[in-house]
GROMACS .gro file of C-alpha atoms in nm:
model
  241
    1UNK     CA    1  10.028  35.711   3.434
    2UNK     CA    2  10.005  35.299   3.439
    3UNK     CA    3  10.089  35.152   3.759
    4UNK     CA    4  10.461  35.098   3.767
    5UNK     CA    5  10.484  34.700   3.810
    6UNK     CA    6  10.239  34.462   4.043
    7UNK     CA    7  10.504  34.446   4.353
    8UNK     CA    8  10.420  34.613   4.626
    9UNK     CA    9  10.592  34.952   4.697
   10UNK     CA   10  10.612  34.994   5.087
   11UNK     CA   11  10.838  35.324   5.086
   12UNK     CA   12  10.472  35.536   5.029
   13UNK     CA   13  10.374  35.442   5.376
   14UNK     CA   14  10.709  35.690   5.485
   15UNK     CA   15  10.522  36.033   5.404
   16UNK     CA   16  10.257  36.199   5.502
   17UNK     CA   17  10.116  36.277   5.192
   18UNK     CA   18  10.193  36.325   4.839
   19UNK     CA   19  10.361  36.676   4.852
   20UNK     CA   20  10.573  36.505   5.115
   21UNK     CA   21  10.626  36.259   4.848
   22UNK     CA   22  10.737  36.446   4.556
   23UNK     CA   23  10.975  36.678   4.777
   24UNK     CA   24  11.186  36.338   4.904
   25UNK     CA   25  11.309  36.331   4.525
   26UNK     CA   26  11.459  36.761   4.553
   27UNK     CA   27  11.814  36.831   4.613
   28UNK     CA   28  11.968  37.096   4.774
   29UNK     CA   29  12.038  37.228   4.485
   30UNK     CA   30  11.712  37.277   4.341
   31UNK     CA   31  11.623  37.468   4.650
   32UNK     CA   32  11.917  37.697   4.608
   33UNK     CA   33  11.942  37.804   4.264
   34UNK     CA   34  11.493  37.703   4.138
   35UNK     CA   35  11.326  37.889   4.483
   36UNK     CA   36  11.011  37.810   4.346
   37UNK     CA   37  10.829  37.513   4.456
   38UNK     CA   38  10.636  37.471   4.195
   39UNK     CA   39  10.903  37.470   3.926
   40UNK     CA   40  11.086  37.188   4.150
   41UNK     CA   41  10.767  36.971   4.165
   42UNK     CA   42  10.768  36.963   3.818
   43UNK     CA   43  11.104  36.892   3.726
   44UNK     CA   44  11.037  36.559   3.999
   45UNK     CA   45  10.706  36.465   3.830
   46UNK     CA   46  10.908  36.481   3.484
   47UNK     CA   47  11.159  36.219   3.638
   48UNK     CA   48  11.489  36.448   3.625
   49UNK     CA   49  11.592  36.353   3.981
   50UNK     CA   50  11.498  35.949   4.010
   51UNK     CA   51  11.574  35.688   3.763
   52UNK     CA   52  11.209  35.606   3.747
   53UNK     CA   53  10.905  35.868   3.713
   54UNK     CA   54  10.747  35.947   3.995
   55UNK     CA   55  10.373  35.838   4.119
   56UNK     CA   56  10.105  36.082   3.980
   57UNK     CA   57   9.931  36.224   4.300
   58UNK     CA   58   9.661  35.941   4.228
   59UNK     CA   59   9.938  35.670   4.211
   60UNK     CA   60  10.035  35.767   4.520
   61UNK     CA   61   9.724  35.716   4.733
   62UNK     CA   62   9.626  35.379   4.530
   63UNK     CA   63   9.985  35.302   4.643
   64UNK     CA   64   9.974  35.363   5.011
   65UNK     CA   65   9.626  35.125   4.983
   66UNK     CA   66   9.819  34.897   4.842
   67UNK     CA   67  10.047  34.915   5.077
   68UNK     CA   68   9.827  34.908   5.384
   69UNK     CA   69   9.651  34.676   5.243
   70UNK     CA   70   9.946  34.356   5.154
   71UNK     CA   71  10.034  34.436   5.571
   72UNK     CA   72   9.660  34.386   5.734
   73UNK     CA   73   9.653  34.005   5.683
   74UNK     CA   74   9.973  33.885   5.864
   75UNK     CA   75   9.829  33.940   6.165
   76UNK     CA   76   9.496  33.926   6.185
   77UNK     CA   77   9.465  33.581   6.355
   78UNK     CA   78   9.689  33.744   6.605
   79UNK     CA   79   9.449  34.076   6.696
   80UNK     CA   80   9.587  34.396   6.797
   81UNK     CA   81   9.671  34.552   7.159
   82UNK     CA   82   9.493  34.854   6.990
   83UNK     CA   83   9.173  34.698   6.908
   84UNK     CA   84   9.118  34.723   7.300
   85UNK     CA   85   9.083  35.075   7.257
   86UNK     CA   86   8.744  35.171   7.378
   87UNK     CA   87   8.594  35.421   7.067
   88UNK     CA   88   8.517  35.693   7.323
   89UNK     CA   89   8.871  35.730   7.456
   90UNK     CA   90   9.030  35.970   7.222
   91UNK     CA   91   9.368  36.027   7.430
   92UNK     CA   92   9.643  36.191   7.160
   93UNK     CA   93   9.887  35.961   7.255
   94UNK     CA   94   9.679  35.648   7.248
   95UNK     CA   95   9.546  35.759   6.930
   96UNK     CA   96   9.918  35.774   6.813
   97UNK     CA   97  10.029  35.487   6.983
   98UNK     CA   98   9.723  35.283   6.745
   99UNK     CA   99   9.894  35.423   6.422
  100UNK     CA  100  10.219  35.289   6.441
  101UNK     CA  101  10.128  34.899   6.581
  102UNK     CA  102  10.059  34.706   6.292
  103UNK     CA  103  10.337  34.932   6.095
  104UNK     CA  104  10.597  34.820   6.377
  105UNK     CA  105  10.510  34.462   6.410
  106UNK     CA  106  10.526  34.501   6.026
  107UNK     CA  107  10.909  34.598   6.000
  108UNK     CA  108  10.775  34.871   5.798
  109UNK     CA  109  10.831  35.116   6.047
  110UNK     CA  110  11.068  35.099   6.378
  111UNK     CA  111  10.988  35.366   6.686
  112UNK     CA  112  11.143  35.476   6.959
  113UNK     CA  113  10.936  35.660   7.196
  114UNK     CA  114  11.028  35.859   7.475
  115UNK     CA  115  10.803  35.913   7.801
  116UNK     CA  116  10.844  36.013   8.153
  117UNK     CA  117  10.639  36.029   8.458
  118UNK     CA  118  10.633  36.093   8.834
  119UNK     CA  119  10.707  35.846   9.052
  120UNK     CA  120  10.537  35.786   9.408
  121UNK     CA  121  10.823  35.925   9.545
  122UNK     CA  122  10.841  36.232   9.378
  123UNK     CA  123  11.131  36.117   9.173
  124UNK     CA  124  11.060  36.171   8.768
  125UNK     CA  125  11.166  35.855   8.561
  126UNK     CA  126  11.223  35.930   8.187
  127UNK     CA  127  11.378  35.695   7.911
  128UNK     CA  128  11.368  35.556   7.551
  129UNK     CA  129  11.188  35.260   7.419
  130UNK     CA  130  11.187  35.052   7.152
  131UNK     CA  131  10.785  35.003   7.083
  132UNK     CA  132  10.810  34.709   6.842
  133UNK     CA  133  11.025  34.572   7.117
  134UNK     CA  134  10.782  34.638   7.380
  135UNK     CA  135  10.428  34.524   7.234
  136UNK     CA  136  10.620  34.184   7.177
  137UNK     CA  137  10.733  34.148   7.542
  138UNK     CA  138  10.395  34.160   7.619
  139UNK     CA  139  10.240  33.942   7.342
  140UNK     CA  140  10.482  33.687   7.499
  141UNK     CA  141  10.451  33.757   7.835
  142UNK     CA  142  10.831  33.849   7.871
  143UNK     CA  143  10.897  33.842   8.216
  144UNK     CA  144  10.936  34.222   8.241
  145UNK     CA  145  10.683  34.415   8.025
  146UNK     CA  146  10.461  34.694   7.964
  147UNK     CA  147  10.061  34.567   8.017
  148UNK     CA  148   9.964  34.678   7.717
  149UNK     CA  149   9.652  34.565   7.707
  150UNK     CA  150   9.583  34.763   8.037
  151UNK     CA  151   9.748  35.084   7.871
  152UNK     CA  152   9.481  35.044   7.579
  153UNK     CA  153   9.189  34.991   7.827
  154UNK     CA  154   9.326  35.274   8.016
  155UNK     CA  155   9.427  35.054   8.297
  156UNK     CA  156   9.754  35.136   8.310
  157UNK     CA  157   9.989  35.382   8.145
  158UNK     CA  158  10.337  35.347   7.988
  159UNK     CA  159  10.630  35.367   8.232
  160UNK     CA  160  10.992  35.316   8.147
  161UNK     CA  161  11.138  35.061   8.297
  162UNK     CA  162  11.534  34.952   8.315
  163UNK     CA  163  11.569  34.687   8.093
  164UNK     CA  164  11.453  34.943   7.809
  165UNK     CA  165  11.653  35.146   7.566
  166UNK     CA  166  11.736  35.400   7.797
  167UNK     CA  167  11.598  35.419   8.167
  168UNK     CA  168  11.679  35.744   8.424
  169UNK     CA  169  11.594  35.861   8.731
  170UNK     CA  170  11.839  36.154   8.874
  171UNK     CA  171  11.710  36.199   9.212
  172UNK     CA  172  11.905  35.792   9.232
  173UNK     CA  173  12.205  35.885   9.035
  174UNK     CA  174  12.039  35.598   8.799
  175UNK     CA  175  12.128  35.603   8.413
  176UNK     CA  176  12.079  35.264   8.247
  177UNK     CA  177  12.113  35.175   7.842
  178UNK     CA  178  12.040  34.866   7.765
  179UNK     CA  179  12.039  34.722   7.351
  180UNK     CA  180  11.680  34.620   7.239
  181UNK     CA  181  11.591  34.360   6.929
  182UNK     CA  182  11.581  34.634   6.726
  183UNK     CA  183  11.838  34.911   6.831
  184UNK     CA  184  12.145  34.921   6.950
  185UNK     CA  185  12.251  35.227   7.180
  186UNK     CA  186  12.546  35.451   7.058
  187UNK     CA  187  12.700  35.746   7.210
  188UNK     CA  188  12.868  36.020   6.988
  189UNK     CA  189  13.075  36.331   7.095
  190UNK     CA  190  12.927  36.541   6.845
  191UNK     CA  191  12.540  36.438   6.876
  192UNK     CA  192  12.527  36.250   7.208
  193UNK     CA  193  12.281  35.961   7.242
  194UNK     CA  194  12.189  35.802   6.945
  195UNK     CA  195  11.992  35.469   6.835
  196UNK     CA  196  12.127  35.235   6.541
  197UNK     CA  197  11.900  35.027   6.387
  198UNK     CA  198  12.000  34.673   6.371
  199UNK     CA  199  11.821  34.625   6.035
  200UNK     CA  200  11.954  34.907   5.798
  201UNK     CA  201  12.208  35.026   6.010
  202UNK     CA  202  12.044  35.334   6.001
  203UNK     CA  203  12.142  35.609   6.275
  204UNK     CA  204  11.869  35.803   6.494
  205UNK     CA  205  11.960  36.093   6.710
  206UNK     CA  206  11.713  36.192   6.936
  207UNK     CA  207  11.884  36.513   7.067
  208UNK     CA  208  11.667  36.736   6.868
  209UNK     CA  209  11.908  36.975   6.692
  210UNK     CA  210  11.910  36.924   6.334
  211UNK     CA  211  12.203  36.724   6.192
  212UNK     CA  212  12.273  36.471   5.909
  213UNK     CA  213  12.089  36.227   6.114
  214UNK     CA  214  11.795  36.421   6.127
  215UNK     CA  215  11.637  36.237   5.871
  216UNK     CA  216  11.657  35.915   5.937
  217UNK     CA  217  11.374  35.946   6.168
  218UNK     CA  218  11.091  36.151   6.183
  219UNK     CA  219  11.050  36.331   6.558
  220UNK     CA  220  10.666  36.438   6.650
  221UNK     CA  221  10.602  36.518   7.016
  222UNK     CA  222  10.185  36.478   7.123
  223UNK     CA  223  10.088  36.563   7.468
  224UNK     CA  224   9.771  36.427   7.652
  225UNK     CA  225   9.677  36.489   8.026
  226UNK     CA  226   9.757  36.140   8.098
  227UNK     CA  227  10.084  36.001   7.943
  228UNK     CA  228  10.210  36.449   7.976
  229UNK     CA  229  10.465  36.500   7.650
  230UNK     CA  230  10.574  36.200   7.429
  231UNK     CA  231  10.829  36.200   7.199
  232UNK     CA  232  10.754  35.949   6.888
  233UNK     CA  233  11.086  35.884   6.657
  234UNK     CA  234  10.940  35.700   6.349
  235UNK     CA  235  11.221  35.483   6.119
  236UNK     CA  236  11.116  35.405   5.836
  237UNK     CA  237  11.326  35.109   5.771
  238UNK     CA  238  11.496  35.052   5.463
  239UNK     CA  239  11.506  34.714   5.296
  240UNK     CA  240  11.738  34.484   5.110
  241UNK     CA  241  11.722  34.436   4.737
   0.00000   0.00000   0.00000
């Protein structure tokens, strides 16, 4: 199949991989009443559920270079908190954190991450955080911020602090939320705390029960000795036309 126009399609960059892809385009319906996976990749590939044909499986990856490609040069007289990385330190969460920087500081993707850790005094600190928010703090040297650099050169590690998204430590009675450049907080009776985005207006619940929310975001938890479990919340962020 031709390439489908010049401009730049950043919505590739959202899946994993081309199966990922094709299955965006399925209803519920074709689930229900066609069962067979197969049968409803073809019916998407024919273009009977878009008003454009899908990307041949080929498309697709010289799309997601494309895309990768248009987003490398805007900031590479600025350099990257994950260059630091040294190339023996293969932490899981580092390696995760590296991923998503240039997406984030990209607007092509928006996380939220949530982390926790022990405290000197025994008390465990947990919160949200808005990591486009955060590597910017420290690009500007906000006066609170994460040392990013020092995370990267495994110097320091990633604490939650109270001016972030959410910030909580129960052995204090303290619960803090707190509206970042790129979410605001929101609190619903049915699905408890959630995220908007500021952008797209797009709604993130991180409660982990599946609801109509659910896909706004994509939710992946890595654990590595050092950082324990983090929660990554990926929003793809949706663009005006």
């Amino acid at each position: 199949m031709a390439t489908q126009g010049k401009s730049v399609d950043f919505s590739v960059l959202e899946f994993d991989n081309y199966n990922d892809y094709i299955s965006s385009f399925a209803t519920v319906t074709d689930h229900r009443y066609l069962g067979n996976d197969s049968t409803i990749k073809t019916i998407v590939q024919l273009g009977y559920r878009t008003t454009k044909i899908p990307y041949t499986a080929e498309e697709y990856v010289k799309r997601v270079d494309m895309a990768l490609e248009a987003i490398r040069p805007k900031l590479a007289h600025v350099g990257l908190f994950s260059d630091l990385l040294p190339p023996t330190n293969r932490d899981p969460v580092l390696l995760e954190f590296k991923a998503r920087e240039l997406l984030n500081l990209n607007k092509i993707l928006s996380t939220i991450v949530f982390t926790s850790y022990i405290h000197v005094d025994g008390s465990e600190i947990s919160g949200y955080i808005d990591l486009d928010m955060s590597w910017r703090n420290c690009f500007r040297e906000a006066i609170k911020h994460t040392d990013w650099r020092g995370v990267f050169q495994g110097r320091s590690r990633l604490k939650p602090m109270p001016h972030h998204l959410s910030y909580s430590n129960p052995r204090y009675n303290v619960v803090k939320y707190t509206d970042s450049d790129n979410f605001q907080v929101m609190h619903d009776h049915h699905f408890g705390l959630m995220f908007m985005h500021r952008g797209d207006h797009k709604m993130i619940s991180v409660g982990g029960q599946f609801n109509i929310y659910s896909r706004n975001a994509k939710r992946s938890m890595v654990y590595s000795p050092k950082f324990g479990y983090v929660v990554f919340y990926d929003h793809f962020v949706r663009k005006k036309v």
